[in-house]
CSV table of C-alpha atoms in Angstrom, one decimal:
chain,number,residue,atom,x,y,z
C,1,UNK,CA,143.0,98.2,156.1
C,2,UNK,CA,140.7,97.9,153.2
C,3,UNK,CA,141.4,97.8,149.5
C,4,UNK,CA,139.8,101.3,149.2
C,5,UNK,CA,142.0,102.8,151.9
C,6,UNK,CA,145.1,101.3,150.2
C,7,UNK,CA,144.0,102.6,146.8
C,8,UNK,CA,143.4,106.1,148.1
C,9,UNK,CA,146.7,106.2,150.1
C,10,UNK,CA,148.7,104.9,147.1
C,11,UNK,CA,147.2,107.3,144.7
C,12,UNK,CA,147.6,110.3,147.0
C,13,UNK,CA,151.2,109.5,147.9
C,14,UNK,CA,152.3,107.9,144.6
C,15,UNK,CA,153.8,105.0,146.6
C,16,UNK,CA,152.8,101.5,147.6
C,17,UNK,CA,155.0,99.5,150.0
C,18,UNK,CA,156.0,95.9,149.4
C,19,UNK,CA,154.1,94.8,152.5
C,20,UNK,CA,150.9,96.5,151.2
C,21,UNK,CA,151.4,94.8,147.8
C,22,UNK,CA,151.9,91.5,149.5
C,23,UNK,CA,148.7,92.1,151.6
C,24,UNK,CA,146.8,92.8,148.4
C,25,UNK,CA,148.1,89.7,146.6
C,26,UNK,CA,147.4,87.4,149.6
C,27,UNK,CA,143.7,88.5,149.9
C,28,UNK,CA,142.7,88.9,146.2
C,29,UNK,CA,140.5,85.8,146.3
C,30,UNK,CA,138.3,87.5,148.9
C,31,UNK,CA,137.7,90.7,147.0
C,32,UNK,CA,134.3,92.0,146.0
C,33,UNK,CA,134.0,93.1,142.4
C,34,UNK,CA,134.6,96.7,143.4
C,35,UNK,CA,137.7,95.8,145.4
C,36,UNK,CA,138.9,93.7,142.5
C,37,UNK,CA,138.5,96.6,140.1
C,38,UNK,CA,140.5,98.9,142.5
C,39,UNK,CA,143.3,96.3,142.7
C,40,UNK,CA,143.4,96.0,138.9
C,41,UNK,CA,143.6,99.8,138.7
C,42,UNK,CA,146.5,99.8,141.2
C,43,UNK,CA,148.3,97.3,139.1
C,44,UNK,CA,147.8,99.4,136.0
C,45,UNK,CA,149.0,102.5,137.8
C,46,UNK,CA,152.1,100.6,138.9
C,47,UNK,CA,152.7,99.5,135.3
C,48,UNK,CA,152.4,103.0,134.1
C,49,UNK,CA,154.8,104.4,136.7
C,50,UNK,CA,152.2,106.6,138.3
C,51,UNK,CA,152.6,104.7,141.6
C,52,UNK,CA,156.1,103.6,142.7
C,53,UNK,CA,157.0,100.6,144.8
C,54,UNK,CA,158.9,101.9,147.8
C,55,UNK,CA,158.4,103.3,151.3
C,56,UNK,CA,156.7,106.3,152.7
C,57,UNK,CA,158.6,108.8,154.9
C,58,UNK,CA,157.2,109.0,158.4
C,59,UNK,CA,154.6,111.7,159.0
C,60,UNK,CA,155.6,114.6,161.3
C,61,UNK,CA,154.1,114.6,164.8
C,62,UNK,CA,150.6,116.2,164.7
C,63,UNK,CA,150.0,115.2,161.1
C,64,UNK,CA,146.4,114.5,160.3
C,65,UNK,CA,147.1,111.3,158.5
C,66,UNK,CA,148.5,108.0,159.6
C,67,UNK,CA,148.4,104.6,157.9
C,68,UNK,CA,149.4,101.1,159.1
C,69,UNK,CA,149.8,98.2,156.7
C,70,UNK,CA,149.3,95.7,159.5
């Protein structure tokens, strides 16, 4: 997983999971400037209520998208 993938998934679904948020926080000292900007933007979207902390429902079989936080 990359910060960019996490950003796009969170913006497209409106949800970020606790494990994804933990992953983001644990690795923030390794981010490039672009990744840092994306992480800050995610934080602002959380603060504004655009992105919610929660869980995503499982995708149906045959769905084009799958995402793993591990």
